[in-house]
PDB file of C-alpha atoms and ligand atoms in Angstrom:
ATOM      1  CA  UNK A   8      -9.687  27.767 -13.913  1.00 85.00           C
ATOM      2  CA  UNK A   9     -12.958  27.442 -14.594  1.00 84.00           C
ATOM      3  CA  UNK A  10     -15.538  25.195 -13.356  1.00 90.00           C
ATOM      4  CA  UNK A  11     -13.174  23.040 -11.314  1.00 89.00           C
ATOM      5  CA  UNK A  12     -15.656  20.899  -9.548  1.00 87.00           C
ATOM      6  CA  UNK A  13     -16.401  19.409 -13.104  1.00 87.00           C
ATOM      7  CA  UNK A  14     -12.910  18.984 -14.076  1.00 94.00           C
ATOM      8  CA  UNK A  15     -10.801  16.134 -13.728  1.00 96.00           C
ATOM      9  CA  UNK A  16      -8.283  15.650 -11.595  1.00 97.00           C
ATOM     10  CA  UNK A  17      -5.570  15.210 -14.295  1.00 98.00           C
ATOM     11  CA  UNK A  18      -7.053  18.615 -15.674  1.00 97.00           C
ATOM     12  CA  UNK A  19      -6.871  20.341 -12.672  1.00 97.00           C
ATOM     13  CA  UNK A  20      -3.233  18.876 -11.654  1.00 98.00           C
ATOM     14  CA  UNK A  21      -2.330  20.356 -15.833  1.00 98.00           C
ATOM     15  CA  UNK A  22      -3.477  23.979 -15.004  1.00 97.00           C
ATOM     16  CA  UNK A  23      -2.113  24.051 -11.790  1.00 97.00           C
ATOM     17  CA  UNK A  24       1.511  23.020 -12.987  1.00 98.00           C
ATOM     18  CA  UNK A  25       0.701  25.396 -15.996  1.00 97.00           C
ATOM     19  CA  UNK A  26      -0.310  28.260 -13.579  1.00 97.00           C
ATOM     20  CA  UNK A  27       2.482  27.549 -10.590  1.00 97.00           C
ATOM     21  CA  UNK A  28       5.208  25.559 -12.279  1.00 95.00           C
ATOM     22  CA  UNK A  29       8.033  25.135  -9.754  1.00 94.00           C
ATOM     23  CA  UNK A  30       6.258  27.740  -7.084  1.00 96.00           C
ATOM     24  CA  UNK A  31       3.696  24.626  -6.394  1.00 98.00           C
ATOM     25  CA  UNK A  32       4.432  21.522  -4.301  1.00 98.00           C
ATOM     26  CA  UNK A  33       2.525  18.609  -3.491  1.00 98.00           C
ATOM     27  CA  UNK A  34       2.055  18.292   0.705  1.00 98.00           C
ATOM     28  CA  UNK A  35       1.352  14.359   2.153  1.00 97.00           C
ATOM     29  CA  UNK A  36       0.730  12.209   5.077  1.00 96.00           C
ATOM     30  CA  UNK A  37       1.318   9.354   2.842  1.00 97.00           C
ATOM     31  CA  UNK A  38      -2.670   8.452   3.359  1.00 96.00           C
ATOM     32  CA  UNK A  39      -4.254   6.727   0.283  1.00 97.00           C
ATOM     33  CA  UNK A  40      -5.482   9.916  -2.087  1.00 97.00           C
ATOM     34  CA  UNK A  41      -1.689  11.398  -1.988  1.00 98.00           C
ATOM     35  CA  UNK A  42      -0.214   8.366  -3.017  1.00 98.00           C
ATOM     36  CA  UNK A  43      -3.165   8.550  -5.591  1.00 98.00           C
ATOM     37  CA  UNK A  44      -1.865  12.053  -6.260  1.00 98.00           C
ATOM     38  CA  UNK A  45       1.560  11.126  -6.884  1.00 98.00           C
ATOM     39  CA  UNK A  46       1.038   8.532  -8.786  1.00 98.00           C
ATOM     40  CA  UNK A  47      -1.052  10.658 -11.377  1.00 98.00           C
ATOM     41  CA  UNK A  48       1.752  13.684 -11.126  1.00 98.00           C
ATOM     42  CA  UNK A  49       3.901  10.644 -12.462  1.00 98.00           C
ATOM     43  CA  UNK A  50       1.584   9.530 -15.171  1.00 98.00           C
ATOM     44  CA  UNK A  51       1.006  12.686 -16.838  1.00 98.00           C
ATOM     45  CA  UNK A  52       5.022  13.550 -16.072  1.00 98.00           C
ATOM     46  CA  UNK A  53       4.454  16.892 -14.712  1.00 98.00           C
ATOM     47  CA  UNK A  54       7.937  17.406 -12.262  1.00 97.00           C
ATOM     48  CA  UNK A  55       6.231  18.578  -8.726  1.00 98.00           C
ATOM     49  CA  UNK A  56       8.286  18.496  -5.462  1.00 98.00           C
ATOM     50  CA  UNK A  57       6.252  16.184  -3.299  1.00 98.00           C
ATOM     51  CA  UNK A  58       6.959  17.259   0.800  1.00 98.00           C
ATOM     52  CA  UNK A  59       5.783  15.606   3.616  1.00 98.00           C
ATOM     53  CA  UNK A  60       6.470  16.934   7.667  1.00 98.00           C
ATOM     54  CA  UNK A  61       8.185  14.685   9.412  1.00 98.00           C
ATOM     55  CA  UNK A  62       7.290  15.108  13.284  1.00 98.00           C
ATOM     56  CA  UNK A  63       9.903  12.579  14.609  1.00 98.00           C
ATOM     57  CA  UNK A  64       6.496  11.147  15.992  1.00 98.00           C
ATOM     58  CA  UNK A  65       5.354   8.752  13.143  1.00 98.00           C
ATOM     59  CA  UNK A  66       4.461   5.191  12.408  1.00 98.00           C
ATOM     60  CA  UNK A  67       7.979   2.556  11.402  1.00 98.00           C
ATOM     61  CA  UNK A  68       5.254   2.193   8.512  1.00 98.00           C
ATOM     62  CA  UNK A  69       4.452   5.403   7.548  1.00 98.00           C
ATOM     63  CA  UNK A  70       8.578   5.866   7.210  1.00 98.00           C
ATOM     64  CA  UNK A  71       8.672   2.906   5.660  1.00 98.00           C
ATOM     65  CA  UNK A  72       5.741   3.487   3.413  1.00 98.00           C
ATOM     66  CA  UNK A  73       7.952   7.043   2.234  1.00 98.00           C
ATOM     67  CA  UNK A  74      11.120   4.776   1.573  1.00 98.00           C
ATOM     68  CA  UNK A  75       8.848   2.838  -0.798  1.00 98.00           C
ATOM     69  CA  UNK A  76       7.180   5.067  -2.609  1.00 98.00           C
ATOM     70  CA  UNK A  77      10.763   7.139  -3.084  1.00 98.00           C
ATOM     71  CA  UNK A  78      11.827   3.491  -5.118  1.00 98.00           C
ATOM     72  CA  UNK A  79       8.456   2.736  -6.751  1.00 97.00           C
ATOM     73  CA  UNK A  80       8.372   6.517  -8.236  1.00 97.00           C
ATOM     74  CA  UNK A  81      11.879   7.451  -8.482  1.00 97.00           C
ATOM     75  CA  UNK A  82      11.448  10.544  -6.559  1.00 98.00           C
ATOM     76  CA  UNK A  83      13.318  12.257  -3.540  1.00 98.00           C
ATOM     77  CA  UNK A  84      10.210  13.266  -1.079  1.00 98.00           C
ATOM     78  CA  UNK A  85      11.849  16.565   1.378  1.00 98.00           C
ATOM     79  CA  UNK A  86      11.293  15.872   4.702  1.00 98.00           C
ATOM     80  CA  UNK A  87       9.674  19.006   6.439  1.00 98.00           C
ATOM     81  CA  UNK A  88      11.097  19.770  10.141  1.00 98.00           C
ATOM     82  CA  UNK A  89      11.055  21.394  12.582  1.00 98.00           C
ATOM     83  CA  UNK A  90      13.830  23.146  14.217  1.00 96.00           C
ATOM     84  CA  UNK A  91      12.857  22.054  17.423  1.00 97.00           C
ATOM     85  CA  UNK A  92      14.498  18.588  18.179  1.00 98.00           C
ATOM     86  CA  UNK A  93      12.043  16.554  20.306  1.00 98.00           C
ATOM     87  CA  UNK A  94      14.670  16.579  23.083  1.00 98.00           C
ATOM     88  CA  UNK A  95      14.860  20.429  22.743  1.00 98.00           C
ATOM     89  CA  UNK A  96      10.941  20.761  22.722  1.00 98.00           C
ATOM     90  CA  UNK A  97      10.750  18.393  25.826  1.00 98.00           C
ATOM     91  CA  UNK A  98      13.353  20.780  27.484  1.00 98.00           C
ATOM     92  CA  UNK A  99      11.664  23.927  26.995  1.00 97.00           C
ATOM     93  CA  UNK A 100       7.829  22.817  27.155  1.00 97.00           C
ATOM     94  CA  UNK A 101       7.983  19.518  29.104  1.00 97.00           C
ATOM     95  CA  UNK A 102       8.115  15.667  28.404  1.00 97.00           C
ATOM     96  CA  UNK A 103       5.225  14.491  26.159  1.00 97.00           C
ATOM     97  CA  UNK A 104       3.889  17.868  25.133  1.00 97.00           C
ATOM     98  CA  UNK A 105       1.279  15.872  23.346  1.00 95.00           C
ATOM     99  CA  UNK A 106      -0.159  14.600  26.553  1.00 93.00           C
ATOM    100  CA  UNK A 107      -0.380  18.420  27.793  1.00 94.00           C
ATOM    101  CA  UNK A 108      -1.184  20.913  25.280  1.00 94.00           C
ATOM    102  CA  UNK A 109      -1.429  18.899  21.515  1.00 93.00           C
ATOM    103  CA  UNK A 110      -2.575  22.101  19.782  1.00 93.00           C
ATOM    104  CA  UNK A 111       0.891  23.691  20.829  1.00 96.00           C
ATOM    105  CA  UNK A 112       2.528  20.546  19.894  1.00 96.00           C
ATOM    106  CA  UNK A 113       0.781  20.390  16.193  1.00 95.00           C
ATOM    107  CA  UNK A 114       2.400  23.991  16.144  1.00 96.00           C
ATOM    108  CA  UNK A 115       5.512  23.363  16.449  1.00 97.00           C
ATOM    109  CA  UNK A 116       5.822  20.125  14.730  1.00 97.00           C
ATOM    110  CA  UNK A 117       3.757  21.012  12.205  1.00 96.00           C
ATOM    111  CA  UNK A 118       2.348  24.077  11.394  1.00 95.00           C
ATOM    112  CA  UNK A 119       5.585  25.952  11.685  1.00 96.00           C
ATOM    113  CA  UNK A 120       7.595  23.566   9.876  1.00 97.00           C
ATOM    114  CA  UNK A 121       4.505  23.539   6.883  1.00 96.00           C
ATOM    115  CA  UNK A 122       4.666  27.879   6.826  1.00 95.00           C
ATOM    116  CA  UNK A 123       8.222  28.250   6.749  1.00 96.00           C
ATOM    117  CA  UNK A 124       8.558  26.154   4.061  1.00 97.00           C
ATOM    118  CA  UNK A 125       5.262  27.360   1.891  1.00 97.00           C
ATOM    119  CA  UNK A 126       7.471  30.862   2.815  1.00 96.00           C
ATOM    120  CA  UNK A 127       8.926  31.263  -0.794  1.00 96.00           C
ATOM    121  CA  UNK A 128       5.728  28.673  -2.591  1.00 97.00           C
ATOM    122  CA  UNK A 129       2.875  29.784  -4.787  1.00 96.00           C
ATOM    123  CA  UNK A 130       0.550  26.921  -4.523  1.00 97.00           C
ATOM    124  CA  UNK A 131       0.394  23.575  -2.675  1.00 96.00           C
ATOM    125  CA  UNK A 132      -1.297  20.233  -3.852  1.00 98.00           C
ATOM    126  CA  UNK A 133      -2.897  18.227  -0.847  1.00 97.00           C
ATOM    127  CA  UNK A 134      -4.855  15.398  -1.013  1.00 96.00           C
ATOM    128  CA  UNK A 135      -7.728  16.344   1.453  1.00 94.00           C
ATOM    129  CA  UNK A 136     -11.517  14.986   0.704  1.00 95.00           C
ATOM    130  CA  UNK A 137     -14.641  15.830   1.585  1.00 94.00           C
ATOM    131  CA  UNK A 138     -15.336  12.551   3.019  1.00 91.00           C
ATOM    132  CA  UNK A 139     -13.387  12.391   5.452  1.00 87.00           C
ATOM    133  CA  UNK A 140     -14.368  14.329   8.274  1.00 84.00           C
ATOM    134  CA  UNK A 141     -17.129  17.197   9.563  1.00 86.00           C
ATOM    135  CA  UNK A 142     -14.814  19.626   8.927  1.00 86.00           C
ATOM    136  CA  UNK A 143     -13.593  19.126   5.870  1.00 89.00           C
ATOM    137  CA  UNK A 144     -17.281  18.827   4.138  1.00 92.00           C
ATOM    138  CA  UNK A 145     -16.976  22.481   2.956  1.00 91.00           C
ATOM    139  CA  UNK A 146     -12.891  21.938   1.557  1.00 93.00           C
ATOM    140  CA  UNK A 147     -13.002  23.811  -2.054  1.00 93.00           C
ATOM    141  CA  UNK A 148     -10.792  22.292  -4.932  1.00 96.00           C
ATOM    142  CA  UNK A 149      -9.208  25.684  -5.254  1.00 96.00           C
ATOM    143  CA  UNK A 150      -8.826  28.419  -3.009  1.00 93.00           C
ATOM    144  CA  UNK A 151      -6.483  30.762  -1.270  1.00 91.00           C
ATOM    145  CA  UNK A 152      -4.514  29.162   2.155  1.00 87.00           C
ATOM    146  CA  UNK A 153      -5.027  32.611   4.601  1.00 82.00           C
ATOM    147  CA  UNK A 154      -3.217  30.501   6.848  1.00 82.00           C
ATOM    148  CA  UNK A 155       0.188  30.015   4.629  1.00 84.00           C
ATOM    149  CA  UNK A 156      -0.704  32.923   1.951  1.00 88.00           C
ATOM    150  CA  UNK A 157      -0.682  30.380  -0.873  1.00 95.00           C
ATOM    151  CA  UNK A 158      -2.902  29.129  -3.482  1.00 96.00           C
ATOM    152  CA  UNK A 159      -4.182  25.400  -2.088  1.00 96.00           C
ATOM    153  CA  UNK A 160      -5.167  23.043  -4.533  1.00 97.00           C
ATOM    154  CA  UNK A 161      -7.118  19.886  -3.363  1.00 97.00           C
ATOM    155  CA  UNK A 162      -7.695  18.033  -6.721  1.00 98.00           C
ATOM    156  CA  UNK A 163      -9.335  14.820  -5.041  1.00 98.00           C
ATOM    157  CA  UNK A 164     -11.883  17.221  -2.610  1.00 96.00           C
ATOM    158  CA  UNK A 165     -15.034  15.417  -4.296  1.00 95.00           C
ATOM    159  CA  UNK A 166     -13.506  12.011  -4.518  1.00 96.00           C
ATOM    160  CA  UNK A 167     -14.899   9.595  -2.287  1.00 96.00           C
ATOM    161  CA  UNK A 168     -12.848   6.783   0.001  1.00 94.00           C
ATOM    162  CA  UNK A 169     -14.480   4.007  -1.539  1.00 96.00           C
ATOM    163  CA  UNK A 170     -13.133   5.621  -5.132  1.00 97.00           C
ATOM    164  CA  UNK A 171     -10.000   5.980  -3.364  1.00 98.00           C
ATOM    165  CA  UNK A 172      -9.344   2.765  -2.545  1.00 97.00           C
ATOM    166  CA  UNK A 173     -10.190   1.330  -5.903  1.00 98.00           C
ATOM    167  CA  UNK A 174      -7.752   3.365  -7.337  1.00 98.00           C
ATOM    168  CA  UNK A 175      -4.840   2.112  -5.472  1.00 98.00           C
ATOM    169  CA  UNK A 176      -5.887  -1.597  -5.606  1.00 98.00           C
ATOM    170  CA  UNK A 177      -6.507  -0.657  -9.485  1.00 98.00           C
ATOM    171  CA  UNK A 178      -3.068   0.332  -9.974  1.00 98.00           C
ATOM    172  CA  UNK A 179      -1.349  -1.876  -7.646  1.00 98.00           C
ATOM    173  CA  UNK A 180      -0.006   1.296  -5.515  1.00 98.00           C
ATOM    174  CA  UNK A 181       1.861   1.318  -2.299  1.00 98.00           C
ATOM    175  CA  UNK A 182      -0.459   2.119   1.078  1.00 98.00           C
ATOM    176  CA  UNK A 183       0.434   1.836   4.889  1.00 98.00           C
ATOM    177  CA  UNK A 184      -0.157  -1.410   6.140  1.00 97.00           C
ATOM    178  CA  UNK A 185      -1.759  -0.166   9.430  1.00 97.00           C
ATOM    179  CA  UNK A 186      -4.827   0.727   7.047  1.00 96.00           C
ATOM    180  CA  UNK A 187      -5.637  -2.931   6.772  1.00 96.00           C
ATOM    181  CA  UNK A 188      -5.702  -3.068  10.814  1.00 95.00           C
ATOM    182  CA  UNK A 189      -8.179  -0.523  11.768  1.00 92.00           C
ATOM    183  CA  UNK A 190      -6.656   2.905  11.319  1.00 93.00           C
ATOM    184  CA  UNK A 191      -7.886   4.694   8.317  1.00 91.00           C
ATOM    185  CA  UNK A 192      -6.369   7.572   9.285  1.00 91.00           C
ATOM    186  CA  UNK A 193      -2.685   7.888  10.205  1.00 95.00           C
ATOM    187  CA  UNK A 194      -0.662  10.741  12.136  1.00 95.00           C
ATOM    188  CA  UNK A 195       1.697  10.726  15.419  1.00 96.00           C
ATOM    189  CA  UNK A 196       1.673   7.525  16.902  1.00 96.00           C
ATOM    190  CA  UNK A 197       0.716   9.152  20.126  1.00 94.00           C
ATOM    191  CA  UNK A 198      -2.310  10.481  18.461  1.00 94.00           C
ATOM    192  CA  UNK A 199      -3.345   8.214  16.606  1.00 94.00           C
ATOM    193  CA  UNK A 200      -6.192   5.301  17.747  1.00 91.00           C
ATOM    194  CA  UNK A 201      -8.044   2.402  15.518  1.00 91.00           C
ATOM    195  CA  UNK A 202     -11.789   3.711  14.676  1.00 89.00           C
ATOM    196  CA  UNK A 203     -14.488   1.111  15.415  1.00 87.00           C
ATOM    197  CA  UNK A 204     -16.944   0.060  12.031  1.00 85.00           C
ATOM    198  CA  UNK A 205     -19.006   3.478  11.650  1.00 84.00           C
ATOM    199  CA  UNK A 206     -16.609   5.816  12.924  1.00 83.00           C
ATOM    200  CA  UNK A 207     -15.884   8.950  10.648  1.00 82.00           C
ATOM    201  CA  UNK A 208     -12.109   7.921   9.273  1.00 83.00           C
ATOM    202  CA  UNK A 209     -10.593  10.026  11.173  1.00 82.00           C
ATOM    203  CA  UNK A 210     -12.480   9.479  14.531  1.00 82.00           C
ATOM    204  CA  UNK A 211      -8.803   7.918  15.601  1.00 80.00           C
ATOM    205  CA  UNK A 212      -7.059  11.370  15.757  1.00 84.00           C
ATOM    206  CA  UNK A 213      -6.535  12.962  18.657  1.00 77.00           C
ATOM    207  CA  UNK A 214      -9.189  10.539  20.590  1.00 79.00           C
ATOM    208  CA  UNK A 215     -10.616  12.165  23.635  1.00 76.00           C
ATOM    209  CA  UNK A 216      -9.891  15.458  22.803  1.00 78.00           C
ATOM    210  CA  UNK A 217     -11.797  18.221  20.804  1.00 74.00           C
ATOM    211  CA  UNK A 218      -8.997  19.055  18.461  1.00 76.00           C
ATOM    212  CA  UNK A 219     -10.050  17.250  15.221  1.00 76.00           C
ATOM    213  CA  UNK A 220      -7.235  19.225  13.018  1.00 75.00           C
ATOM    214  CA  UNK A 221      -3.866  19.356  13.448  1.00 73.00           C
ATOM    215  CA  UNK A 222      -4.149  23.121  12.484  1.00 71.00           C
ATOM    216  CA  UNK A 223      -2.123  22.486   8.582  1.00 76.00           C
ATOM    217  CA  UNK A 224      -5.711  22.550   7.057  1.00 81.00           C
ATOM    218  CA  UNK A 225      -7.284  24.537   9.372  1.00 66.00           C
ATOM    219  CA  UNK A 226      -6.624  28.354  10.483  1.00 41.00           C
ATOM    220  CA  UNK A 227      -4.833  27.388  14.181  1.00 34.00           C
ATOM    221  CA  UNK A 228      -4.823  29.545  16.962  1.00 33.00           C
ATOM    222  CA  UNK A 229      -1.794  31.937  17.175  1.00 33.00           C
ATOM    223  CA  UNK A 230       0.733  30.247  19.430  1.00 34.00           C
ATOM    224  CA  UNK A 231       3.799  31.810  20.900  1.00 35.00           C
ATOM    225  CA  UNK A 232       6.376  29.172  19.866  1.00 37.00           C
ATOM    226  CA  UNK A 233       9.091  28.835  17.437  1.00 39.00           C
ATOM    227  CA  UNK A 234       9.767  32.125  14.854  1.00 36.00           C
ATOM    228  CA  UNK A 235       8.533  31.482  11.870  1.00 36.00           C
ATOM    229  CA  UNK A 236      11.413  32.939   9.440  1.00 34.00           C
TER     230      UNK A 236
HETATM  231 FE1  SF4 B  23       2.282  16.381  18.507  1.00 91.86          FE
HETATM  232 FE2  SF4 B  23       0.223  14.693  18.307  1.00 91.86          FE
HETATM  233 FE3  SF4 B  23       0.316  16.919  16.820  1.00 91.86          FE
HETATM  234 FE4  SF4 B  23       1.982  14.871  16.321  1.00 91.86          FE
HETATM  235  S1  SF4 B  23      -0.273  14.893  16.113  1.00 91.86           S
HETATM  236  S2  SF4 B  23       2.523  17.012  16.356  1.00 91.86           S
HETATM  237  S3  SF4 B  23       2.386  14.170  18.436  1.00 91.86           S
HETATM  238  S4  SF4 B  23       0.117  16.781  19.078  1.00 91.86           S
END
């Protein structure tokens, strides 16, 4: 495509689906610019499977927020997990692996889960900004994944939170409650914390520790964990 950064949104969601048809699926957290991103798949009736990865760790609102969104858009969202039960994972790593060693938890919770199912994908649709942190200032609209060998597409990258947020008030669109009550930015419950007025939005993840990324957007350090195929 080119010159992406001038194009739409709506024009870069019509030449992905015209480039990657059924090979591309649409990734979420449910925060605010993939329920944006949904709701303009909808509108311009383009069929993408919309995934999210379920961690067994979320907020009652995030799973309810996915129940809702399933009714308002007549959709079936695939939950992403991973083999690992938490029981299982508590057996063989310890009780709150979280509390120990969170990058090997993101692993196997998430990353895992995410590449074996991008396995047999051409493209994926997320709805990271810019905005939102340090180190996702440089995130490009298109580009190739090296971490999941697929082409990402981040049609919202130059989208601001403030436009955002207009956008789902605009259109009346479901959000996660806990928004409203000081947490921007949603993950695990255990690693998730309200930001105080000022903070970078997500400033709540992972509070206290370096790890800024839960390694889906990022290239993570190789981890000996669960197989990957
Ligand atoms: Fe585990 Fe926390 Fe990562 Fe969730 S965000 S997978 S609880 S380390």
């Amino acid at each position: 495509m080119e010159r992406p950064e001038e194009a739409h949104p709506d024009e870069i969601l019509k030449w992905a689906f015209d480039t990657f048809g059924s090979g591309m699926v649409l990734g979420t957290g449910f925060g605010p610019s993939g329920i944006v991103l949904i709701h303009r798949l909808q509108y311009l009736q383009l069929p993408v499977t919309v995934f999210y990865i379920n961690t067994h760790l979320l907020f009652d609102e995030t799973y309810a927020l996915c129940d809702k969104i399933e009714k308002r858009f007549n959709i079936s969202i695939i939950r992403v997990e991973s083999r690992l039960s938490l029981q299982e994972q508590a057996r063989q790593y310890g009780e709150k692996l979280w509390e120990t060693d969170v990058d090997l938890c993101c692993h196997l919770r998430k990353v895992v889960p995410l590449r074996n199912y991008l396995a047999d994908k051409t493209a994926w649709i997320t709805g990271i900004r810019r905005d939102q942190s340090e180190t996702r200032k440089q995130t490009k609209i298109i580009g190739k994944d090296p971490e999941y060998e697929v082409v990402k597409i981040n049609p919202l990258a130059y989208w601001s939170r403030k436009k955002v947020w207009e956008y789902i008030h605009m259109h009346d669109l479901p959000y996660n409650p806990l928004h409203d009550h000081g947490y921007p930015s949603i993950g695990c419950v255990p690693c998730t914390e309200k930001v105080e007025p000022g903070e970078e939005e997500r400033a709540g993840r992972w509070r206290g520790s370096a790890k800024t990324e839960c390694g889906i957007h990022v290239s993570s350090r190789e981890l000996q964990g669960e197989p990957t195929k």
